[in-house]
Amino acid sequence: MLRREFANTVDFIRKYCGSGRLLDVGCAYGFFLQEARCFFDVTGIEIAEDAAAYCRQRGLPVLTGVANEGNLAQLGMMDVIALLDVVEHLPSPHETLALCARHLTPGGLIVITTGDFASRYATLFGARWRLMTPPQHLWFFTRESIRRISHPLGLSIESCDHPWKIVPISLIAFQVRRMLGMRSAGTSKISGIGLPVNLFDAMRIVLRKSA
């Protein structure tokens, strides 16, 4: 299910950049990189050693660590940098975004997916919003806040949308119980069956560096 979702993400990115060097920051187990390497020269950075090792076992060039100056300098300039459901976890998202901008080729892209704090669902559910999960999620963004931190870095918003996702039924049930304040039914196996879902509370933003 994740591979199918990430294949859609790759198709979306290729509308703005068809090929080149792509870096996935926080690449986890590399499912996005597996889809992207059909079209891009891919690299990943992942803080969890077991996940990074899993990627390398499958032939994916992934560094263990964080997106810092040393690691990005080692990797070189990139045409696309992806932060997929990552920016909300970062201790200093502005510093990371500035770092990515410095290591992006002129005209290159930064693709961000994160929750939309200005969405109707975020406003309606407040502390019970499905993405309001501190300490995992440290920051919450709107389109305007992304614009404000990216514009001084020479980045402009090229696209902002709220994409549909195929979500496992078991995860849907868990999120519904949480938003309604109901007790969890306990740990359950993730369902292999998914449904197309869009609450319009998760945004996908394409930033382009000025040429």
PDB file of N, CA and C in Angstrom, residues 2 36 71 79 84 100 105 112 123 137 161 163 180 182 186 188 194 196 201:
ATOM      1  N   LEU A   2       1.957   1.235   0.793  1.00  0.00           N
ATOM      2  CA  LEU A   2       2.876   2.373   0.820  1.00  0.00           C
ATOM      3  C   LEU A   2       3.558   2.563  -0.524  1.00  0.00           C
ATOM      4  N   ALA A  36      11.156   5.967  -6.623  1.00  0.00           N
ATOM      5  CA  ALA A  36      11.770   7.120  -7.290  1.00  0.00           C
ATOM      6  C   ALA A  36      12.986   6.746  -8.120  1.00  0.00           C
ATOM      7  N   ASN A  71      26.636  15.981   6.295  1.00  0.00           N
ATOM      8  CA  ASN A  71      26.028  14.934   5.470  1.00  0.00           C
ATOM      9  C   ASN A  71      25.614  15.467   4.103  1.00  0.00           C
ATOM     10  N   ASP A  79      18.691  18.042  -7.106  1.00  0.00           N
ATOM     11  CA  ASP A  79      17.648  18.670  -7.920  1.00  0.00           C
ATOM     12  C   ASP A  79      16.284  18.615  -7.236  1.00  0.00           C
ATOM     13  N   LEU A  84       8.920  14.139   3.390  1.00  0.00           N
ATOM     14  CA  LEU A  84       7.571  13.579   3.386  1.00  0.00           C
ATOM     15  C   LEU A  84       7.180  13.201   4.811  1.00  0.00           C
ATOM     16  N   CYS A 100      18.656  22.707   3.323  1.00  0.00           N
ATOM     17  CA  CYS A 100      18.242  22.071   2.067  1.00  0.00           C
ATOM     18  C   CYS A 100      18.303  23.057   0.904  1.00  0.00           C
ATOM     19  N   THR A 105      20.036  22.711  -6.331  1.00  0.00           N
ATOM     20  CA  THR A 105      20.450  23.375  -7.563  1.00  0.00           C
ATOM     21  C   THR A 105      19.481  24.508  -7.902  1.00  0.00           C
ATOM     22  N   ILE A 112       7.351  19.001   0.291  1.00  0.00           N
ATOM     23  CA  ILE A 112       7.014  18.816   1.699  1.00  0.00           C
ATOM     24  C   ILE A 112       5.596  18.277   1.810  1.00  0.00           C
ATOM     25  N   THR A 123      -9.130  22.679  13.147  1.00  0.00           N
ATOM     26  CA  THR A 123      -9.871  23.642  13.949  1.00  0.00           C
ATOM     27  C   THR A 123     -10.981  22.967  14.732  1.00  0.00           C
ATOM     28  N   HIS A 137       5.028  14.948  17.005  1.00  0.00           N
ATOM     29  CA  HIS A 137       4.884  16.124  16.157  1.00  0.00           C
ATOM     30  C   HIS A 137       5.162  17.363  17.001  1.00  0.00           C
ATOM     31  N   ASP A 161      -1.464  21.517  -2.460  1.00  0.00           N
ATOM     32  CA  ASP A 161      -2.731  20.814  -2.583  1.00  0.00           C
ATOM     33  C   ASP A 161      -2.921  19.881  -1.395  1.00  0.00           C
ATOM     34  N   PRO A 163      -3.705  16.068  -1.130  1.00  0.00           N
ATOM     35  CA  PRO A 163      -3.875  14.848  -1.934  1.00  0.00           C
ATOM     36  C   PRO A 163      -4.690  13.778  -1.225  1.00  0.00           C
ATOM     37  N   LEU A 180     -12.723  10.822  18.488  1.00  0.00           N
ATOM     38  CA  LEU A 180     -13.963  10.810  19.258  1.00  0.00           C
ATOM     39  C   LEU A 180     -13.725  10.626  20.751  1.00  0.00           C
ATOM     40  N   MET A 182     -12.504   7.977  22.221  1.00  0.00           N
ATOM     41  CA  MET A 182     -12.812   6.612  22.647  1.00  0.00           C
ATOM     42  C   MET A 182     -11.521   5.871  22.973  1.00  0.00           C
ATOM     43  N   GLY A 186      -6.702  -1.543  21.476  1.00  0.00           N
ATOM     44  CA  GLY A 186      -5.465  -2.289  21.657  1.00  0.00           C
ATOM     45  C   GLY A 186      -4.727  -2.441  20.341  1.00  0.00           C
ATOM     46  N   SER A 188      -3.508  -3.879  17.052  1.00  0.00           N
ATOM     47  CA  SER A 188      -4.088  -4.792  16.071  1.00  0.00           C
ATOM     48  C   SER A 188      -3.228  -4.801  14.830  1.00  0.00           C
ATOM     49  N   GLY A 194      -7.333  -1.092   2.024  1.00  0.00           N
ATOM     50  CA  GLY A 194      -7.363   0.345   2.235  1.00  0.00           C
ATOM     51  C   GLY A 194      -8.497   1.021   1.499  1.00  0.00           C
ATOM     52  N   PRO A 196      -9.715   4.992  -0.183  1.00  0.00           N
ATOM     53  CA  PRO A 196      -9.272   6.354  -0.509  1.00  0.00           C
ATOM     54  C   PRO A 196      -9.875   7.349   0.472  1.00  0.00           C
ATOM     55  N   ASP A 201      -6.799  17.822   5.472  1.00  0.00           N
ATOM     56  CA  ASP A 201      -6.032  18.370   6.596  1.00  0.00           C
ATOM     57  C   ASP A 201      -4.553  18.010   6.498  1.00  0.00           C
TER      58      ASP A 201
END
